[in-house]
Amino acid sequence: MPCIRVTCPENSLTAEQKEQLAPLLIDAVMVQEVDPVTEPARNGTFIVFNEIPQRNCFLGNEPFWLVEGITAAGFFNQKRREAAHAAIGKAFLSVLGDDGSEIELNGVHISPAYLLRIYALLIEIPEGSWGCSGSTYSALEIGRLVGTDQDPERWSELKVNTSKHSAARPS
């Protein structure tokens, strides 16, 4: 059940683009977090668009987008993080399209060039710090709520990751 925050300069997305982008971004993060995606997970996920006045945005004269997927620690491994990052880029490409621009960065061809201005951060909240309805929920409790425990392989992965995060927590 990720929380997703998109920060961008005002008017860099139309209302229609935000409406199209929201479910794509939710799926981009959620599929990697709570796989399989369930109705309880969808109902517990929200996305917020924070539009910043142009006078407070500084990245040249081009729009940019900061996408923060906030999740409970334990749901991601590196393969899942990379898949979420790729899916976030694809979500923007699906909505904004290919404008024909391209750029090369350190020998890597990026097209359209605006993909370079999408910053995707997966913020993993330490075990024991995720709260809702006045209560604290562990990643395993969240996993049970949203149905992750229905897939034995995914459930095992979550248990191992959560155990590592719990052991590393200083208190």
Coordinates of N, CA and C in Angstrom, one line a residue:
M1 N 0.8 -1.2 0.0 CA 0.0 0.0 0.0 C 0.9 1.2 0.0
P2 N 1.5 1.5 -1.1 CA 2.4 2.7 -1.2 C 1.6 4.0 -1.1
C3 N 2.3 5.0 -0.7 CA 1.9 6.4 -0.8 C 2.8 7.0 -1.9
I4 N 2.2 7.7 -2.8 CA 3.0 8.2 -3.9 C 2.8 9.7 -4.0
R5 N 3.9 10.4 -4.1 CA 3.9 11.8 -4.1 C 4.7 12.3 -5.4
V6 N 4.0 13.1 -6.2 CA 4.7 13.6 -7.4 C 4.8 15.1 -7.2
T7 N 6.0 15.6 -7.2 CA 6.3 17.0 -7.1 C 6.8 17.5 -8.4
C8 N 6.2 18.6 -8.9 CA 6.6 19.1 -10.2 C 6.3 20.6 -10.3
P9 N 6.9 21.3 -11.3 CA 6.5 22.7 -11.5 C 5.0 22.8 -11.9
E10 N 4.4 23.9 -11.4 CA 3.0 24.0 -11.8 C 2.8 24.0 -13.3
N11 N 1.7 23.5 -13.8 CA 1.4 23.4 -15.2 C 2.3 22.5 -16.0
S12 N 3.1 21.7 -15.4 CA 3.9 20.8 -16.2 C 3.1 19.5 -16.5
L13 N 2.0 19.3 -15.9 CA 1.0 18.3 -16.3 C -0.4 18.9 -16.3
T14 N -1.2 18.5 -17.3 CA -2.6 18.9 -17.3 C -3.4 18.1 -16.3
A15 N -4.6 18.5 -16.1 CA -5.5 17.7 -15.2 C -5.7 16.3 -15.8
E16 N -5.9 16.3 -17.2 CA -6.1 15.0 -17.8 C -4.8 14.1 -17.7
Q17 N -3.7 14.7 -17.9 CA -2.4 13.9 -17.8 C -2.3 13.3 -16.3
K18 N -2.6 14.1 -15.3 CA -2.5 13.6 -13.9 C -3.5 12.5 -13.7
E19 N -4.7 12.6 -14.3 CA -5.7 11.6 -14.2 C -5.3 10.3 -14.9
Q20 N -4.6 10.4 -16.0 CA -4.1 9.2 -16.7 C -2.8 8.6 -16.0
L21 N -2.0 9.5 -15.4 CA -0.7 9.1 -14.8 C -1.0 8.4 -13.5
A22 N -1.9 8.9 -12.7 CA -2.1 8.4 -11.3 C -2.2 6.8 -11.3
P23 N -3.1 6.2 -12.0 CA -3.2 4.7 -11.9 C -2.0 4.0 -12.4
L24 N -1.3 4.6 -13.4 CA -0.1 4.0 -13.9 C 1.0 4.0 -12.9
L25 N 1.1 5.1 -12.2 CA 2.2 5.2 -11.2 C 1.9 4.3 -10.0
I26 N 0.6 4.3 -9.6 CA 0.2 3.4 -8.5 C 0.6 1.9 -8.9
D27 N 0.2 1.5 -10.1 CA 0.6 0.1 -10.5 C 2.1 0.0 -10.6
A28 N 2.8 1.0 -11.0 CA 4.3 0.9 -11.2 C 4.9 0.5 -9.9
V29 N 4.5 1.2 -8.8 CA 5.1 0.9 -7.5 C 4.4 -0.3 -6.8
M30 N 3.1 -0.3 -6.9 CA 2.4 -1.4 -6.1 C 2.7 -2.8 -6.6
V31 N 2.8 -3.0 -7.9 CA 3.1 -4.3 -8.4 C 4.4 -4.9 -7.8
Q32 N 5.4 -4.0 -7.6 CA 6.6 -4.4 -7.0 C 6.6 -4.5 -5.5
E33 N 5.7 -3.8 -4.9 CA 5.6 -3.7 -3.4 C 4.7 -4.9 -2.9
V34 N 3.5 -4.9 -3.3 CA 2.6 -5.9 -2.7 C 2.1 -7.0 -3.6
D35 N 2.9 -7.3 -4.6 CA 2.5 -8.3 -5.6 C 2.0 -9.6 -4.9
P36 N 0.9 -10.1 -5.2 CA 0.0 -9.7 -6.2 C -0.9 -8.5 -5.8
V37 N -1.3 -7.6 -6.8 CA -2.1 -6.5 -6.5 C -3.5 -6.9 -6.2
T38 N -4.0 -6.5 -5.1 CA -5.3 -6.8 -4.6 C -6.2 -5.6 -4.4
E39 N -7.5 -5.8 -4.4 CA -8.4 -4.6 -4.1 C -8.1 -3.9 -2.8
P40 N -7.9 -4.7 -1.7 CA -7.5 -3.9 -0.5 C -6.2 -3.1 -0.6
A41 N -5.3 -3.6 -1.4 CA -4.1 -2.8 -1.6 C -4.4 -1.5 -2.4
R42 N -5.2 -1.7 -3.5 CA -5.5 -0.5 -4.3 C -6.3 0.5 -3.4
N43 N -7.2 0.0 -2.6 CA -8.0 0.9 -1.8 C -7.2 1.6 -0.7
G44 N -6.0 1.1 -0.3 CA -5.2 1.7 0.7 C -4.1 2.5 0.1
T45 N -4.1 2.7 -1.2 CA -3.0 3.4 -1.9 C -3.5 4.8 -2.3
F46 N -2.7 5.8 -2.2 CA -3.1 7.1 -2.7 C -1.9 7.8 -3.3
I47 N -2.2 8.8 -4.2 CA -1.2 9.5 -4.9 C -1.6 11.0 -4.7
V48 N -0.5 11.8 -4.5 CA -0.7 13.3 -4.4 C 0.2 14.0 -5.4
F49 N -0.3 14.9 -6.1 CA 0.5 15.8 -7.0 C 0.7 17.1 -6.3
N50 N 2.0 17.4 -6.0 CA 2.4 18.7 -5.4 C 2.9 19.6 -6.5
E51 N 2.2 20.6 -6.9 CA 2.6 21.5 -8.0 C 3.3 22.7 -7.3
I52 N 4.5 23.0 -7.7 CA 5.3 24.1 -7.1 C 5.3 25.3 -8.0
P53 N 5.1 26.5 -7.5 CA 5.1 27.6 -8.4 C 6.4 27.7 -9.2
Q54 N 6.4 28.1 -10.4 CA 7.5 28.2 -11.3 C 8.7 28.9 -10.6
R55 N 8.4 30.0 -9.9 CA 9.4 30.8 -9.3 C 10.2 30.1 -8.2
N56 N 9.7 28.9 -7.8 CA 10.4 28.1 -6.8 C 11.0 26.8 -7.4
C57 N 11.1 26.7 -8.7 CA 11.6 25.5 -9.4 C 12.8 25.9 -10.2
F58 N 13.9 25.1 -10.0 CA 15.1 25.5 -10.7 C 15.8 24.2 -11.2
L59 N 15.5 23.9 -12.5 CA 16.2 22.9 -13.2 C 16.2 23.3 -14.7
G60 N 16.9 24.4 -14.9 CA 16.9 25.0 -16.3 C 15.5 25.5 -16.5
N61 N 15.1 25.5 -17.8 CA 13.8 26.0 -18.2 C 12.9 24.8 -18.5
E62 N 13.3 23.6 -18.2 CA 12.5 22.4 -18.5 C 11.7 21.9 -17.3
P63 N 10.6 21.3 -17.6 CA 9.9 20.7 -16.4 C 10.6 19.5 -15.9
F64 N 10.3 19.1 -14.7 CA 10.9 17.9 -14.1 C 9.8 17.3 -13.2
W65 N 10.0 16.1 -12.8 CA 9.0 15.4 -12.0 C 9.8 14.6 -10.9
L66 N 9.5 14.8 -9.7 CA 10.0 14.0 -8.6 C 9.0 13.0 -8.1
V67 N 9.2 11.8 -8.3 CA 8.2 10.7 -8.0 C 8.7 10.0 -6.8
E68 N 8.0 10.1 -5.6 CA 8.4 9.4 -4.4 C 7.4 8.3 -4.1
G69 N 7.9 7.1 -4.1 CA 7.0 6.0 -3.8 C 7.4 5.6 -2.3
I70 N 6.5 5.8 -1.4 CA 6.8 5.6 0.0 C 6.2 4.3 0.4
T71 N 7.0 3.3 0.9 CA 6.5 2.0 1.3 C 7.1 1.5 2.6
A72 N 6.6 0.5 3.1 CA 7.2 -0.1 4.3 C 8.4 -0.9 3.9
A73 N 9.4 -0.8 4.6 CA 10.7 -1.6 4.3 C 10.3 -3.1 4.4
G74 N 11.0 -3.8 3.5 CA 10.8 -5.3 3.5 C 10.2 -5.7 2.2
F75 N 9.4 -4.9 1.6 CA 8.7 -5.3 0.4 C 9.6 -5.3 -0.9
F76 N 10.7 -4.5 -0.9 CA 11.6 -4.4 -2.0 C 12.9 -5.2 -1.9
N77 N 13.4 -5.7 -3.0 CA 14.8 -6.1 -3.1 C 15.2 -5.3 -4.3
Q78 N 16.5 -5.4 -4.7 CA 17.0 -4.5 -5.7 C 16.3 -4.8 -7.1
K79 N 16.0 -6.0 -7.4 CA 15.4 -6.3 -8.7 C 14.0 -5.6 -8.7
R80 N 13.3 -5.6 -7.6 CA 12.0 -5.0 -7.5 C 12.1 -3.5 -7.6
R81 N 13.1 -2.9 -7.0 CA 13.3 -1.5 -7.1 C 13.6 -1.1 -8.6
E82 N 14.4 -1.8 -9.2 CA 14.7 -1.5 -10.6 C 13.5 -1.6 -11.5
A83 N 12.7 -2.6 -11.3 CA 11.5 -2.8 -12.0 C 10.5 -1.6 -11.8
A84 N 10.4 -1.2 -10.6 CA 9.5 -0.1 -10.2 C 10.0 1.2 -10.9
H85 N 11.3 1.4 -10.9 CA 11.9 2.6 -11.6 C 11.6 2.6 -13.1
A86 N 11.8 1.4 -13.7 CA 11.5 1.3 -15.2 C 10.0 1.5 -15.4
A87 N 9.1 1.0 -14.6 CA 7.7 1.2 -14.8 C 7.2 2.6 -14.6
I88 N 7.9 3.3 -13.7 CA 7.6 4.8 -13.5 C 7.9 5.5 -14.8
G89 N 9.1 5.3 -15.4 CA 9.5 5.9 -16.7 C 8.5 5.5 -17.8
K90 N 8.0 4.3 -17.8 CA 7.1 3.8 -18.8 C 5.7 4.5 -18.6
A91 N 5.3 4.8 -17.4 CA 4.1 5.4 -17.1 C 4.1 6.9 -17.7
F92 N 5.2 7.6 -17.5 CA 5.3 8.9 -18.1 C 5.3 8.9 -19.6
L93 N 6.0 7.9 -20.1 CA 6.1 7.8 -21.6 C 4.7 7.5 -22.2
S94 N 4.0 6.7 -21.5 CA 2.6 6.3 -21.9 C 1.7 7.6 -22.0
V95 N 1.9 8.5 -21.0 CA 1.0 9.6 -20.9 C 1.5 10.8 -21.7
L96 N 2.8 11.1 -21.6 CA 3.4 12.3 -22.3 C 3.8 12.0 -23.7
G97 N 4.0 10.7 -24.0 CA 4.4 10.3 -25.4 C 5.9 10.6 -25.7
D98 N 6.2 10.3 -26.9 CA 7.6 10.5 -27.4 C 7.6 11.8 -28.2
D99 N 8.3 12.8 -27.7 CA 8.4 14.1 -28.3 C 9.5 14.2 -29.4
G100 N 10.1 13.1 -29.6 CA 11.2 13.1 -30.6 C 12.6 13.5 -30.1
S101 N 12.6 14.0 -28.9 CA 13.9 14.4 -28.3 C 14.8 13.2 -27.9
E102 N 16.0 13.5 -27.8 CA 17.0 12.4 -27.4 C 18.2 13.1 -26.8
I103 N 18.9 12.3 -26.0 CA 20.1 12.8 -25.3 C 21.0 11.6 -25.1
E104 N 22.3 11.8 -25.1 CA 23.2 10.8 -24.8 C 23.9 11.2 -23.5
L105 N 24.0 10.3 -22.5 CA 24.6 10.5 -21.3 C 25.5 9.4 -20.9
N106 N 26.8 9.6 -20.9 CA 27.8 8.6 -20.6 C 27.6 7.4 -21.5
G107 N 27.4 7.6 -22.8 CA 27.3 6.5 -23.7 C 25.9 5.8 -23.7
V108 N 25.0 6.3 -22.9 CA 23.6 5.8 -22.9 C 22.7 6.7 -23.6
H109 N 22.0 6.1 -24.6 CA 21.0 6.9 -25.4 C 19.7 6.9 -24.6
I110 N 19.2 8.2 -24.4 CA 17.9 8.3 -23.7 C 16.9 9.0 -24.6
S111 N 15.8 8.4 -24.8 CA 14.8 9.0 -25.7 C 13.4 8.6 -25.2
P112 N 12.5 9.6 -25.0 CA 12.7 11.0 -25.1 C 13.6 11.6 -24.0
A113 N 14.2 12.7 -24.3 CA 15.1 13.3 -23.3 C 14.5 13.7 -22.0
Y114 N 13.2 13.9 -22.0 CA 12.5 14.3 -20.7 C 12.6 13.2 -19.6
L115 N 12.9 11.9 -20.1 CA 13.0 10.8 -19.1 C 14.2 11.1 -18.1
L116 N 15.1 11.9 -18.6 CA 16.3 12.2 -17.7 C 15.8 13.2 -16.6
R117 N 14.7 13.8 -16.7 CA 14.2 14.8 -15.7 C 13.1 14.2 -14.8
I118 N 13.0 12.8 -14.8 CA 12.1 12.1 -13.9 C 13.0 11.5 -12.9
Y119 N 12.8 12.0 -11.7 CA 13.6 11.4 -10.5 C 12.6 10.5 -9.7
A120 N 12.9 9.3 -9.7 CA 12.1 8.3 -9.0 C 12.8 7.9 -7.7
L121 N 12.2 8.1 -6.6 CA 12.8 7.7 -5.3 C 11.9 6.8 -4.6
L122 N 12.4 5.6 -4.2 CA 11.6 4.6 -3.5 C 12.1 4.8 -2.0
I123 N 11.2 5.3 -1.2 CA 11.5 5.6 0.2 C 11.0 4.5 1.0
E124 N 11.8 3.8 1.7 CA 11.4 2.6 2.5 C 11.4 3.0 3.9
I125 N 10.2 3.0 4.5 CA 10.0 3.4 5.9 C 10.5 2.2 6.8
P126 N 11.3 2.5 7.8 CA 11.9 1.5 8.7 C 10.8 0.6 9.3
E127 N 11.1 -0.6 9.5 CA 10.1 -1.6 10.1 C 9.7 -1.0 11.5
G128 N 8.4 -1.0 11.8 CA 7.9 -0.5 13.0 C 7.6 1.0 12.9
S129 N 7.7 1.6 11.8 CA 7.4 3.0 11.6 C 6.2 3.3 10.7
W130 N 5.6 2.4 10.1 CA 4.4 2.6 9.3 C 3.2 2.6 10.1
G131 N 2.4 3.6 10.0 CA 1.2 3.7 10.9 C 0.0 4.1 10.1
C132 N -1.1 3.7 10.6 CA -2.4 4.0 9.9 C -3.5 3.8 11.0
S133 N -4.5 4.6 11.0 CA -5.6 4.6 11.9 C -5.2 4.5 13.4
G134 N -4.1 5.2 13.7 CA -3.6 5.3 15.1 C -2.9 4.1 15.6
S135 N -2.5 3.2 14.6 CA -1.8 2.0 15.0 C -0.5 1.8 14.2
T136 N 0.4 1.1 14.7 CA 1.7 0.8 13.9 C 1.5 -0.6 13.3
Y137 N 1.9 -0.7 12.0 CA 1.8 -2.0 11.3 C 3.2 -2.4 10.7
S138 N 3.5 -3.6 10.9 CA 4.7 -4.2 10.4 C 4.5 -4.5 8.9
A139 N 5.6 -4.7 8.2 CA 5.4 -5.1 6.8 C 4.7 -6.4 6.7
L140 N 4.9 -7.3 7.6 CA 4.2 -8.6 7.5 C 2.7 -8.4 7.8
E141 N 2.3 -7.5 8.7 CA 0.9 -7.2 8.9 C 0.3 -6.6 7.7
I142 N 1.0 -5.7 7.1 CA 0.5 -5.1 5.8 C 0.4 -6.1 4.7
G143 N 1.4 -7.0 4.6 CA 1.3 -8.1 3.7 C 0.1 -9.0 3.8
R144 N -0.3 -9.3 5.1 CA -1.5 -10.1 5.4 C -2.7 -9.3 5.0
L145 N -2.8 -8.0 5.3 CA -3.9 -7.2 5.0 C -4.2 -7.1 3.5
V146 N -3.1 -7.1 2.7 CA -3.3 -6.8 1.2 C -3.2 -8.1 0.4
G147 N -2.9 -9.3 1.1 CA -3.0 -10.5 0.4 C -1.6 -11.0 -0.1
T148 N -0.5 -10.4 0.3 CA 0.8 -10.9 -0.2 C 1.1 -12.3 0.3
D149 N 0.5 -12.6 1.5 CA 0.6 -14.0 2.0 C 0.0 -15.1 1.2
Q150 N -0.8 -14.7 0.1 CA -1.4 -15.7 -0.7 C -0.4 -16.3 -1.8
D151 N 0.7 -15.7 -2.0 CA 1.8 -16.2 -2.9 C 2.9 -16.6 -2.0
P152 N 3.1 -18.0 -1.9 CA 4.1 -18.5 -0.9 C 5.6 -17.9 -1.2
E153 N 5.9 -17.8 -2.5 CA 7.3 -17.3 -2.8 C 7.4 -15.9 -2.4
R154 N 6.4 -15.0 -2.8 CA 6.5 -13.6 -2.4 C 6.4 -13.4 -0.9
W155 N 5.6 -14.2 -0.2 CA 5.5 -14.2 1.2 C 6.8 -14.5 1.9
S156 N 7.5 -15.5 1.4 CA 8.8 -15.9 1.9 C 9.8 -14.8 1.7
E157 N 9.8 -14.2 0.6 CA 10.7 -13.0 0.3 C 10.4 -11.9 1.3
L158 N 9.2 -11.6 1.5 CA 8.8 -10.5 2.4 C 9.3 -10.8 3.8
K159 N 9.1 -12.1 4.3 CA 9.5 -12.5 5.6 C 11.0 -12.4 5.8
V160 N 11.8 -12.8 4.8 CA 13.2 -12.7 4.9 C 13.7 -11.2 4.9
N161 N 13.1 -10.4 4.0 CA 13.5 -9.0 4.0 C 13.1 -8.3 5.3
T162 N 11.9 -8.6 5.8 CA 11.5 -7.9 7.0 C 12.3 -8.3 8.2
S163 N 12.7 -9.6 8.3 CA 13.6 -10.0 9.3 C 14.9 -9.3 9.3
K164 N 15.5 -9.1 8.1 CA 16.8 -8.4 8.0 C 16.6 -6.9 8.4
H165 N 15.5 -6.3 8.0 CA 15.3 -4.9 8.4 C 15.1 -4.8 9.9
S166 N 14.3 -5.7 10.5 CA 14.1 -5.7 12.0 C 15.4 -5.9 12.7
A167 N 16.3 -6.8 12.2 CA 17.5 -7.0 12.9 C 18.5 -5.8 12.8
A168 N 18.4 -5.0 11.7 CA 19.2 -3.9 11.5 C 18.7 -2.7 12.3
R169 N 17.5 -2.7 12.7 CA 17.0 -1.5 13.4 C 17.6 -1.3 14.8
P170 N 18.1 -0.1 15.1 CA 18.8 0.1 16.3 C 18.0 0.0 17.6
S171 N 16.7 0.2 17.5 CA 15.9 0.1 18.7 C 14.6 -0.7 18.5

